[in-house]
XYZ file of C-alpha atoms in Angstrom:
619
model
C -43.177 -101.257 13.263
C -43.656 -102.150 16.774
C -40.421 -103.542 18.441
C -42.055 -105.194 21.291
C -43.366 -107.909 19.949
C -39.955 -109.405 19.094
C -37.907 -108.958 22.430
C -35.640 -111.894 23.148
C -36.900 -115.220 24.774
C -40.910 -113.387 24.785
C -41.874 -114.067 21.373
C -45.242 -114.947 21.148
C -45.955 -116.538 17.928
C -49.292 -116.057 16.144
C -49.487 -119.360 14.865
C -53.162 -119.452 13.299
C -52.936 -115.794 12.598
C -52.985 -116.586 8.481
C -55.778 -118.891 8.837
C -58.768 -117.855 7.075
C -60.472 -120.261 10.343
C -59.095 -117.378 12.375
C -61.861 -114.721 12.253
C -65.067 -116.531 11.632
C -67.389 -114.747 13.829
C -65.790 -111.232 12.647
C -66.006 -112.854 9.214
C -69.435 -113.786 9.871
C -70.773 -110.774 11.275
C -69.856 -108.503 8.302
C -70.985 -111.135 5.639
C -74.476 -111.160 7.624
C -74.643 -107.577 7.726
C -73.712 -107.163 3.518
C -75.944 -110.532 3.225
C -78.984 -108.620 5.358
C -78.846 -105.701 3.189
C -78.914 -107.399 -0.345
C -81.510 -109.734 1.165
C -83.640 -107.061 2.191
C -82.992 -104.872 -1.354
C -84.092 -108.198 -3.318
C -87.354 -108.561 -1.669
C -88.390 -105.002 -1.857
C -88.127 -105.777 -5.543
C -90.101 -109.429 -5.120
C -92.585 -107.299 -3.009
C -93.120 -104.076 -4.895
C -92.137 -104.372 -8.215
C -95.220 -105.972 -10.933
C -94.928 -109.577 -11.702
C -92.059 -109.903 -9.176
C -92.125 -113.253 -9.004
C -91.241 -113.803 -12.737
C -88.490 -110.861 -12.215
C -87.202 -113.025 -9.683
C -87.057 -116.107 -11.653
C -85.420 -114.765 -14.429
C -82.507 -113.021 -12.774
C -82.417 -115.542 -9.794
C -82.976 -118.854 -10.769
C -81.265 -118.059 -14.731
C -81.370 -122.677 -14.753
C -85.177 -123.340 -14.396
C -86.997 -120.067 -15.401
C -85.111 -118.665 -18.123
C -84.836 -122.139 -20.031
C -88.570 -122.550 -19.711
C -88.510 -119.523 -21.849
C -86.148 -120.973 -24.019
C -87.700 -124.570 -24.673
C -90.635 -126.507 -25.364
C -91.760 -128.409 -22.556
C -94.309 -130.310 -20.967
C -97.009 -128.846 -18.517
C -95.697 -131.600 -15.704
C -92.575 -129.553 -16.408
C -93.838 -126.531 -15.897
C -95.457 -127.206 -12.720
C -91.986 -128.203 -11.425
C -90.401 -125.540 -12.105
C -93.043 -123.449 -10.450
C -92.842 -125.520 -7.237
C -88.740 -125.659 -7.371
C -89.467 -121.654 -6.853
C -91.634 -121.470 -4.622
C -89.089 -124.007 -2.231
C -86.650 -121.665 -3.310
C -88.515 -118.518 -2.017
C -89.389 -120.216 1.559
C -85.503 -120.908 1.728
C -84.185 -117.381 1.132
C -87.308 -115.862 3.579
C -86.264 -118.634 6.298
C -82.552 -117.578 5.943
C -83.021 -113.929 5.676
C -84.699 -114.140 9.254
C -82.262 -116.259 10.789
C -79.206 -113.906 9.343
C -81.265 -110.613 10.692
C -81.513 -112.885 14.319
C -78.008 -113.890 14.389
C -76.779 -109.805 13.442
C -79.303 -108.057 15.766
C -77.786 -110.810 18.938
C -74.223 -109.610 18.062
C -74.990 -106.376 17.738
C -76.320 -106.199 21.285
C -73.004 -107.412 22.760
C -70.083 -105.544 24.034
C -66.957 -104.924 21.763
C -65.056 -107.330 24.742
C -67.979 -109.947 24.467
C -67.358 -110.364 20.731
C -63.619 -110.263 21.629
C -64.329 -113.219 23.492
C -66.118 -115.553 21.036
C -63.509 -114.798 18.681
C -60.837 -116.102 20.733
C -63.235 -118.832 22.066
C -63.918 -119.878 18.095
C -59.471 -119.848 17.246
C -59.010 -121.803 20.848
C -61.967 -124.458 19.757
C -60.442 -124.730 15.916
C -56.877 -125.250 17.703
C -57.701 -128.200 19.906
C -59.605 -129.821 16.786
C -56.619 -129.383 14.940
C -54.660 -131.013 17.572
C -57.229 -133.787 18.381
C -57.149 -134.758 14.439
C -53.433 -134.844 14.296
C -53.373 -131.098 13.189
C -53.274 -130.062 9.600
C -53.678 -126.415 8.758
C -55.384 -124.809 5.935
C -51.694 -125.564 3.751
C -52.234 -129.253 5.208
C -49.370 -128.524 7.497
C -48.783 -130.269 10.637
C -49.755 -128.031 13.394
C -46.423 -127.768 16.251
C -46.002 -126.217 18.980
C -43.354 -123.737 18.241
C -40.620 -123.632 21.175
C -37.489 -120.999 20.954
C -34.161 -122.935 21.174
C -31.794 -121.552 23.656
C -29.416 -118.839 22.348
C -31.234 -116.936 19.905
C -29.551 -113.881 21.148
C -27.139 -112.937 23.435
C -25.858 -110.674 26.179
C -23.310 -107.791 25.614
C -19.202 -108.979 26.002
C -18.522 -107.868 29.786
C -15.125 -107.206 28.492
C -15.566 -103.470 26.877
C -13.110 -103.840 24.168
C -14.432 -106.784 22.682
C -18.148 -105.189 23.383
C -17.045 -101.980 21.661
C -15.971 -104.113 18.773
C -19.210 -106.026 18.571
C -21.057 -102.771 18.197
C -18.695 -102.388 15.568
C -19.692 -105.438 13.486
C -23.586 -104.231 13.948
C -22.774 -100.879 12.646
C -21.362 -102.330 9.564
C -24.711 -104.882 9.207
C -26.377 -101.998 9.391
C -24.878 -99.692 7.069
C -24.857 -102.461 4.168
C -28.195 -103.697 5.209
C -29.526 -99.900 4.956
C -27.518 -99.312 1.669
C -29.635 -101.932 0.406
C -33.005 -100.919 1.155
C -31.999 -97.564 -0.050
C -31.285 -98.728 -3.423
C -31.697 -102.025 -4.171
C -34.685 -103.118 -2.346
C -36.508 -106.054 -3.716
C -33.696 -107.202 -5.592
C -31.277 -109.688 -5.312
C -28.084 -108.042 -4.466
C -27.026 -104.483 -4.161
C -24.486 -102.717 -6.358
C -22.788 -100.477 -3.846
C -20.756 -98.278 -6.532
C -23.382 -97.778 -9.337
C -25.970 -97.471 -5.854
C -28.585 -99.874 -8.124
C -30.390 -103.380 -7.834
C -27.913 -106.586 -8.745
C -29.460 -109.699 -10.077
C -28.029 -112.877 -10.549
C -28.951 -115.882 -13.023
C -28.419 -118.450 -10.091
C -31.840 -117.577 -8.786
C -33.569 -117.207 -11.946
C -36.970 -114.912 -11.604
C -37.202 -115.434 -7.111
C -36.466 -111.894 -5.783
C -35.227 -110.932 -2.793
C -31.701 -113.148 -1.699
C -30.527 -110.452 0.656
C -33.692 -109.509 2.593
C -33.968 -113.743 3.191
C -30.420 -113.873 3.309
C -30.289 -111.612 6.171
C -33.314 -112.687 7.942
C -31.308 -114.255 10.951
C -28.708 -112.134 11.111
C -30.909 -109.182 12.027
C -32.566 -111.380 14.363
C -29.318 -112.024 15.924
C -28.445 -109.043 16.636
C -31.538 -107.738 17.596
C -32.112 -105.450 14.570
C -35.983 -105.927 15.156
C -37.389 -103.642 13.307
C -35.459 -104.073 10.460
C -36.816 -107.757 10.642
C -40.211 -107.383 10.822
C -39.556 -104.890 7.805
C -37.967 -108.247 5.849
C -40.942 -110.177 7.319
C -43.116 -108.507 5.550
C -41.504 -108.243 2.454
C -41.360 -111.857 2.583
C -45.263 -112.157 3.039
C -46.247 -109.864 0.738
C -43.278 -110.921 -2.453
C -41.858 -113.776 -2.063
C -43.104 -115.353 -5.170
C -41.542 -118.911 -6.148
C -43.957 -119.145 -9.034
C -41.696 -118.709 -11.926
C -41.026 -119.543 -15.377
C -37.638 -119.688 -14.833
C -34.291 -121.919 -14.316
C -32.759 -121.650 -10.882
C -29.869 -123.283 -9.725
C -30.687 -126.154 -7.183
C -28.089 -125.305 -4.391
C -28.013 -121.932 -4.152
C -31.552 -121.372 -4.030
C -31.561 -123.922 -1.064
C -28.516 -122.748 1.240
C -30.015 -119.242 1.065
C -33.489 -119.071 0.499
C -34.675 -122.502 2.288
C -31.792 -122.375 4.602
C -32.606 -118.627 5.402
C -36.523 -118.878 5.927
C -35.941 -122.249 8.309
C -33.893 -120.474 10.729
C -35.657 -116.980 10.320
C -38.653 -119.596 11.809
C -36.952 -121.136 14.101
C -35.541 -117.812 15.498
C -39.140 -116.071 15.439
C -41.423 -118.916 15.143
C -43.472 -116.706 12.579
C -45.401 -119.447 10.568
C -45.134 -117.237 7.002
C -40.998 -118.483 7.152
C -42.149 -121.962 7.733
C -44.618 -121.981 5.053
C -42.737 -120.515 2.593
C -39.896 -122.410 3.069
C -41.943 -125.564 2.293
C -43.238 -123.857 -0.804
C -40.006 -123.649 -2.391
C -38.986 -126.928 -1.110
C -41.831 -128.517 -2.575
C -40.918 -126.524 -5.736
C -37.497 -128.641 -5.781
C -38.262 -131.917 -5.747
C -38.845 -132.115 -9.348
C -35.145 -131.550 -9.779
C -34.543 -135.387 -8.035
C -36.303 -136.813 -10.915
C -33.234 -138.875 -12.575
C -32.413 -142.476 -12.811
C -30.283 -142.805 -9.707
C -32.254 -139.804 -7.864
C -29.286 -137.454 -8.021
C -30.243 -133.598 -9.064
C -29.800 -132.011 -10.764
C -27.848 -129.068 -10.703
C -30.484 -126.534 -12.480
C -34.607 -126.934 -12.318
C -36.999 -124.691 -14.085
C -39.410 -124.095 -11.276
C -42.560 -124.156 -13.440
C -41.851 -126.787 -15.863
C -40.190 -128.801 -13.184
C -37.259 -129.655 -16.509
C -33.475 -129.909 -14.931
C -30.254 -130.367 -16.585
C -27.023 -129.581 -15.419
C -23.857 -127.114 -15.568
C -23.023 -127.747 -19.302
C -19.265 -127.285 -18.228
C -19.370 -130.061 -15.530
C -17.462 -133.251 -16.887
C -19.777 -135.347 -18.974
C -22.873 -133.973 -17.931
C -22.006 -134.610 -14.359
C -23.964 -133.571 -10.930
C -21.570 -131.610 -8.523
C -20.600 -133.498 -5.110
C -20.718 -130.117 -3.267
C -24.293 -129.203 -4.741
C -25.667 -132.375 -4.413
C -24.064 -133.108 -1.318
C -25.212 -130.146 0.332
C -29.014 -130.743 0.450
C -29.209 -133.273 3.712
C -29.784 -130.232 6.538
C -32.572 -128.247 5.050
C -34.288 -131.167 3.920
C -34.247 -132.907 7.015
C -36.200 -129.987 8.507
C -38.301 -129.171 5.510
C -39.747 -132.872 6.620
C -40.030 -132.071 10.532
C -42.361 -128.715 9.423
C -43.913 -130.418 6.397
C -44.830 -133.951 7.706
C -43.516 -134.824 4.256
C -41.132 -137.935 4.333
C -40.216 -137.426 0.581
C -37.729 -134.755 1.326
C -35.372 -136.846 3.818
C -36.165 -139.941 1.756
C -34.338 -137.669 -1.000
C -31.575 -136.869 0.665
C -31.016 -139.888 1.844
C -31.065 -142.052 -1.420
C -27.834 -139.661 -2.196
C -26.129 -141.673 0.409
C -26.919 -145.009 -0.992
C -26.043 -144.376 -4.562
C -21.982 -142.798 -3.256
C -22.212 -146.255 -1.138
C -22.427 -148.221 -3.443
C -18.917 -146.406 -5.375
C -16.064 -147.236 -5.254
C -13.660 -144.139 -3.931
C -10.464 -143.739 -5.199
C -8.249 -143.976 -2.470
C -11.311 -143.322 -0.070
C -11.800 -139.992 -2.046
C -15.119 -138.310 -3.450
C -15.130 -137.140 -6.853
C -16.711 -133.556 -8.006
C -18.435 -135.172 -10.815
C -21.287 -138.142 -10.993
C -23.377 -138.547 -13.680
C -27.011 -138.802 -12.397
C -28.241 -140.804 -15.153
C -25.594 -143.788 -14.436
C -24.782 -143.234 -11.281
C -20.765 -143.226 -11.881
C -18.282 -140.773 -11.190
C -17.247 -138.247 -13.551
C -13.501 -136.585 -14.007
C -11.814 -137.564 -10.997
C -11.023 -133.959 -9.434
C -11.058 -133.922 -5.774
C -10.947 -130.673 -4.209
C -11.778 -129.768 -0.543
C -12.578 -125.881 -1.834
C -15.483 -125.335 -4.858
C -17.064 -128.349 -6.535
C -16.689 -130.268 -3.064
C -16.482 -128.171 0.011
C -19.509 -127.960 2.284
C -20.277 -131.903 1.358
C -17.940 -132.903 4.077
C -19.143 -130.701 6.560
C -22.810 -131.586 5.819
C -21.777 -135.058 6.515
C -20.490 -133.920 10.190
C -23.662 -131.647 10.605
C -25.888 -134.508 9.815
C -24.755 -136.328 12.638
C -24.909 -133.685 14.891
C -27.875 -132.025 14.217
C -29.154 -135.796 14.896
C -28.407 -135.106 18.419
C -25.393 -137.519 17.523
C -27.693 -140.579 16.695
C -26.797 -140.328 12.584
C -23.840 -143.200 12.810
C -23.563 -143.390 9.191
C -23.121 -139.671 8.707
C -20.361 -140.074 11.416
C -18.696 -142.642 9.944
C -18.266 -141.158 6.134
C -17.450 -138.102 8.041
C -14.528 -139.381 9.841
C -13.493 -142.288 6.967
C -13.349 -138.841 4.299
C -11.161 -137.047 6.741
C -8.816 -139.398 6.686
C -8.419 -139.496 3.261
C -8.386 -136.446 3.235
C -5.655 -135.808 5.373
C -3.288 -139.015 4.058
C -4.215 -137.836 -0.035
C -4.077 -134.140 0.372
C -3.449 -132.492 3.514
C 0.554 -131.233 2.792
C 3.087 -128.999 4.990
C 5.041 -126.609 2.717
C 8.790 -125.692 2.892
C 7.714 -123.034 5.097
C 5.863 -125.007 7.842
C 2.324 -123.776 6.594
C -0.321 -126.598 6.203
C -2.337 -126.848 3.267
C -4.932 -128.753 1.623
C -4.167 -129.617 -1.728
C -6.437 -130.545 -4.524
C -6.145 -133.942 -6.373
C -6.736 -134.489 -10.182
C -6.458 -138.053 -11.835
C -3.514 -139.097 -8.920
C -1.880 -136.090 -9.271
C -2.034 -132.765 -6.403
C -2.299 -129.381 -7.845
C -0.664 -127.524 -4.774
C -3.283 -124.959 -4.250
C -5.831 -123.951 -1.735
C -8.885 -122.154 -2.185
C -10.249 -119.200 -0.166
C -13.121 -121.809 0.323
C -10.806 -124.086 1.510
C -10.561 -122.297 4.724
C -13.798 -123.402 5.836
C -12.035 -126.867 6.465
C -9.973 -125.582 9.794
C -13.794 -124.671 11.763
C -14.974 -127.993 10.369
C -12.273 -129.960 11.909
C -12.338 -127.803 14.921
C -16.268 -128.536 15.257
C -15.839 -132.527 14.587
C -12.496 -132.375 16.976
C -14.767 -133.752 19.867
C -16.394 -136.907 18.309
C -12.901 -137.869 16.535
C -12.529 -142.010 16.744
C -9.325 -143.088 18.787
C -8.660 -140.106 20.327
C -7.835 -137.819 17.692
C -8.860 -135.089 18.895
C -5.968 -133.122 20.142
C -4.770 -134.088 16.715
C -7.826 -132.633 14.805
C -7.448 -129.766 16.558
C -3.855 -129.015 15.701
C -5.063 -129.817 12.437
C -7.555 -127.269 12.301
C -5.491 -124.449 13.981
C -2.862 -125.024 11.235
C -5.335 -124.498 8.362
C -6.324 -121.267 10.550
C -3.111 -120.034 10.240
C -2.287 -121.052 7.081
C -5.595 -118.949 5.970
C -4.494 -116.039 8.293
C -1.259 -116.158 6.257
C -3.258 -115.629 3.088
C -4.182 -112.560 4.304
C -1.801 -111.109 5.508
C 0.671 -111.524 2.674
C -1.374 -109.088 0.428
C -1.145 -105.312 0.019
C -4.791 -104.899 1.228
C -4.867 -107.407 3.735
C -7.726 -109.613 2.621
C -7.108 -112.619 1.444
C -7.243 -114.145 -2.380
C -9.639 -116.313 -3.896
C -7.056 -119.191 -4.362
C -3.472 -118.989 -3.315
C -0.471 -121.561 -4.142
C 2.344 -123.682 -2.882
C 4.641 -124.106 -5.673
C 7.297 -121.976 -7.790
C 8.599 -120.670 -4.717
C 5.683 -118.941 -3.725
C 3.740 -119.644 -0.057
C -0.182 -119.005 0.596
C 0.121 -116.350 -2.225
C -2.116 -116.053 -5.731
C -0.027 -116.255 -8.604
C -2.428 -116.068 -11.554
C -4.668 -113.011 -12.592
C -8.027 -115.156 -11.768
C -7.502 -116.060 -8.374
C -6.256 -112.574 -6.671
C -10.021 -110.591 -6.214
C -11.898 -111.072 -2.996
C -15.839 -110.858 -3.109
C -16.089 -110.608 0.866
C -16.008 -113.945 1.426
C -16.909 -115.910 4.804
C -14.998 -118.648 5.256
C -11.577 -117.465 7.105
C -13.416 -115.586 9.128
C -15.649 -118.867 9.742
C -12.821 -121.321 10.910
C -11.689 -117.796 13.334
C -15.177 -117.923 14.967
C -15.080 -121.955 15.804
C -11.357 -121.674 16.796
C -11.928 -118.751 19.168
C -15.435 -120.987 20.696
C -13.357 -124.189 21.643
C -9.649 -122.681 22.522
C -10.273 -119.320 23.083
C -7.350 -118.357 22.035
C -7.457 -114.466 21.746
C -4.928 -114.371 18.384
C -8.196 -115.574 16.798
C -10.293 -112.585 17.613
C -7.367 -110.225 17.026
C -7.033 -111.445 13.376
C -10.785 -111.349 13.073
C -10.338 -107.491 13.903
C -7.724 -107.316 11.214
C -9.904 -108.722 8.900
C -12.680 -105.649 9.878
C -10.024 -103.014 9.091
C -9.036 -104.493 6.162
C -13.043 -104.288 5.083
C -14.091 -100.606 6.341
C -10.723 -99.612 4.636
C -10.654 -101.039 1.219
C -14.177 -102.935 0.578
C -16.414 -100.219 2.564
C -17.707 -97.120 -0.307
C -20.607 -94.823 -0.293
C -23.061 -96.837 -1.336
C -22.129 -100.435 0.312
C -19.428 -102.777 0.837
C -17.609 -104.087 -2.199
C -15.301 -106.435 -3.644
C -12.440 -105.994 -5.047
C -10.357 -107.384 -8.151
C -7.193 -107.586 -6.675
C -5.998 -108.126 -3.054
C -2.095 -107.149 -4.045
C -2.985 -103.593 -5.513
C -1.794 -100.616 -3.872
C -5.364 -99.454 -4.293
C -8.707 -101.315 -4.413
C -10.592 -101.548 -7.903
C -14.477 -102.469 -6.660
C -16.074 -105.043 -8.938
C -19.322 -103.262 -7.684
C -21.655 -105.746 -5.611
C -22.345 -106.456 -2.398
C -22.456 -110.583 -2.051
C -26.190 -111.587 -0.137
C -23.733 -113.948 1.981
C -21.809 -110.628 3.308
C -25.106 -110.475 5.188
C -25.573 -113.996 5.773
C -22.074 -115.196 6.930
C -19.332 -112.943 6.843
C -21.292 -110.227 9.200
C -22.951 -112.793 11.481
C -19.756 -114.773 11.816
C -17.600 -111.633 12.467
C -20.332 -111.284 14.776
C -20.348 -114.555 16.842
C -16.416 -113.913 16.970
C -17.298 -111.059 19.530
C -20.348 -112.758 21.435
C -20.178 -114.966 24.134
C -20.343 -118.330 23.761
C -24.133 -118.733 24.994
C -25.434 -116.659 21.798
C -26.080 -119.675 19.187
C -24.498 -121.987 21.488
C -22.876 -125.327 19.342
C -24.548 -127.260 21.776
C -28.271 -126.344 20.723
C -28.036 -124.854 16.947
C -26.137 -126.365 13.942
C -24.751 -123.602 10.783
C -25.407 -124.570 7.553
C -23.101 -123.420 4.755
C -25.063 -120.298 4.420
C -24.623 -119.512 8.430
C -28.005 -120.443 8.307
C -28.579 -121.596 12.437
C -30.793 -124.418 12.717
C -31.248 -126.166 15.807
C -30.349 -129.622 16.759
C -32.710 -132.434 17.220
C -32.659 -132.827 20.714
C -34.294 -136.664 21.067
C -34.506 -136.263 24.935
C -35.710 -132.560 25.473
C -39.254 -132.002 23.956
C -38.395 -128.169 24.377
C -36.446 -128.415 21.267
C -38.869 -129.305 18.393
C -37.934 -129.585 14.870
């Protein structure tokens, strides 16, 4: 596939270039040329066969001259249906010479003449679009696509950290080409067994890593292998299916991965099918107090939730992590329903009360009160805080009450659970009923980037304290790491017993190539530049060709304190998605997805920020 067409900063997006509108005159041309022949076959028949005109009523005109047959009727009748015929007749001779006209005058032009009018017929259809308010033929608004600044980048100066950036594409493009070798068209690959990998969170939708992966072959300029996933997408991504997905999952990746694979490309098919499958979700709002639920059927439009979650609760982090895609789903769509959804969230947790200015994992959407009270910063809650910083500034910093239960959760968050062990290493702690479970998730250590990335807009000058904050939890997460045998870290590690940022129980000590340390080294390194952040990052890529690297793929592994890794056989779509594209950034200058311009959402998804001031920036 041609690799020109997607060269940084040039893209040229076809925007009409699904619209059946598109090709009318070659459209036209060839249905007057098929028309002229079966025109011309059906009156040698009328002309030349005996009692033609009866022939031609009876396999024509089946309504008028084949009932006549049928039915008694009057002579007045009759004599209608004869002269309906004959009008009939005049009609098809009258358009039979003005379809042989039309063929034989484009047929005399030049190949570039008929070039023209075809462009001149898309340029005329555009500015009616435009002049009407623009809807295409999926009744989508019509915009003028504009790249955001920092799409891609420019090669490190400094060769070390260049080398090592080729380093990190090499390995996206071994596990990337691992999976088109054997799992293509599946959800995940399993890198041992070298087979397809499917997963029950995305019910019957196919395809999480080529849409996972979407703008992380973008970004690193892995063309070809993108307009391979393009097409993919075009041709198979089906949504229609009789089948139960769950809510947040299929949004972080699959909406979350076609709106930045269109705002990276501008190719219209992302933007449209992202809708799609947005439009497919809102079903899953359809509860008392308008909080999803957690699984939807995507045909029957029937949800229900996690039958493990306390009292058939909604989960803060699924629910809560909605308000970014959605957003955008109703810049492309025109569709207010999907912020108006996202929104409502907001007013039903305002109108809690939070324990000690906490938010609960659990709420039960039908009454609109919180479940179990389990507060955790790591699964069941995580990326809800940082969607509440990302709101604001994806808002260009005009979202105040995003802001504001941003910065009033933080401080909770910090006076409730934020601890310093014996050993100096700070920790985030997870709270259940008043009492902290001294523990700290490998998801957890998403918390130091987000704390790094809201550092800036902290109220009364907090932010040299944020920051400290932030590079703790970095270290703290480093730590994790590097207190196992294979140097990557555990899934949940503890502060009690006399044991320090290490896993104690059976369950917590695999790794499934998770993101989010690697995450929190990728801010740090942007706003201190610190180069301890990009030397653990490295450490982290040893650790992974070593250990998680086989034939077939990168794998996980059931136990980080083994003297020898034991795979558990699949390769995650977000090893794609984040872990690769973060690892990535880490080694990129700081123009390439600049903080200033694009906004991550918990996938790594980029989307860009709504720049109020600068039309260039359109979402």
């Amino acid at each position: 596939m041609p690799v020109a067409t997607l060269l940084p900063f040039t893209a040229t997006p076809s925007r009409k270039s699904s619209s059946p509108t598109s090709f009318r005159l070659t459209e036209k041309f060839i249905l007057l040329l098929v028309f002229s022949a079966f025109i011309t076959l059906c009156f040698g028949a009328i002309f030349f066969l005996p009692d033609s005109s009866k022939l031609l009523s009876g396999v024509f005109f089946h309504s008028s001259a084949v009932e006549t047959n049928t039915r008694k009727g009057t002579d007045s009748d009759s004599n209608i249906a004869v002269g309906t015929d004959e009008k009939i007749l005049a009609k098809i001779r009258k358009d039979h010479e003005k379809a042989l006209v039309e063929a034989k005058d484009t047929l005399q032009k030049r190949p570039d003449e008929i070039k023209q009018d075809i462009q001149n017929e898309k340029d005329k259809v555009f500015k009616e679009d435009l002049s009407k308010g623009g809807k295409d033929d999926d009744n989508l608004p019509v915009i003028e696509y504009v790249q955001p600044p920092g799409a891609t980048g420019h090669e490190p100066s400094d060769p070390e950290t260049k080398e090592r950036r080729e380093k990190i594409k090499e390995m996206m493009k071994f596990a990337w080409d691992s999976y088109k070798r054997y799992a293509w068209g599946s959800n995940e690959l399993r890198p041992v067994s070298m087979q397809g990998h499917s997963s029950n969170l995305f019910g019957d939708i196919k395809g999480a890593t080529i849409v996972d992966a979407l703008d992380t072959l973008y970004v690193m300029e892995m063309y070809e292998d993108f307009e391979m996933a393009t097409e993919w997408v075009e041709k198979n991504l089906d949504f229609n299916v009789n089948a139960e997905v769950s809510v947040f999952e299929v949004n972080i990746r699959f909406v979350g991965g076609l709106l930045s694979a269109y705002y990276l490309s501008g190719k219209e098919v992302f933007r449209k099918k992202a809708i799609q499958l947005g439009e497919k979700l809102l079903p899953a709002f359809k509860t008392p107090t308008g909080i999803p639920w957690a699984l939807l059927n995507l045909k029957s439009g029937i949800g229900r939730n996690w039958p493990w979650a306390s009292g058939g609760s909604s989960i803060l982090a699924e629910y809560g992590t909605l308000h970014l895609e959605f957003m955008h789903l109703s810049k492309l769509s025109g569709n207010p329903a999907f912020a108006e959804k996202v929104m409502n969230i907001r007013k039903v947790l305002n109108r809690l009360d939070k324990p000690q200015g906490l938010y609960p994992n659990y709420l039960n959407p039908n009454s609109g009160q919180w479940g179990q009270h389990h507060v955790s910063v790591g699964g069941l809650g995580d990326s809800f805080y940082e969607y509440l910083l990302k709101a604001w500034l994806m808002s260009d910093k005009t979202d105040e009450e995003g802001k504001k239960l941003y910065y009033d959760a933080l401080q909770a968050i910090e006076t409730s659970l934020m601890r310093k062990s014996s050993g100096g290493l700070t920790y985030i702690a997870e709270w259940k009923g008043g009492l902290l479970e001294h523990k700290m998730g490998h998801l957890t250590c998403f918390a130091g980037g987000m704390i790094a990335l809201g550092a800036d807009g902290a109220p009364e000058d907090k932010t040299g304290h944020q920051m400290e904050q932030a590079a703790e939890i970095a270290r703290t997460c480093h730590e994790s790491y590097a207190r196992t045998t294979l140097k990557l870290g555990p899934e949940g590690f503890r502060f009690d017993g006399g044991v320090e940022a290490i896993a104690t129980r059976q369950n917590e000590k695999y790794f499934i190539l998770r993101p989010e340390v690697i995450e929190t080294y990728m801010y740090m390194w942007r706003f201190t530049h610190d180069p301890k952040y990009r030397e653990w990052g490295w450490e982290a890529v040893q650790a992974l060709e070593k250990h998680c690297r086989v034939e077939g793929g990168y794998s996980g592994v059931r136990d980080v304190y083994a003297s020898s890794p034991n795979h558990d056989d699949v390769q995650q779509s977000f090893y794609l998605a984040e872990t690769l594209k973060y690892l990535f950034l880490l080694f990129s200058d700081d123009d390439h997805l600049p903080f200033e311009h694009w906004v991550f959402n918990t996938e790594a998804h980029p989307l860009p920020i709504h720049h109020h001031s600068k039309k260039a920036i359109l979402i």
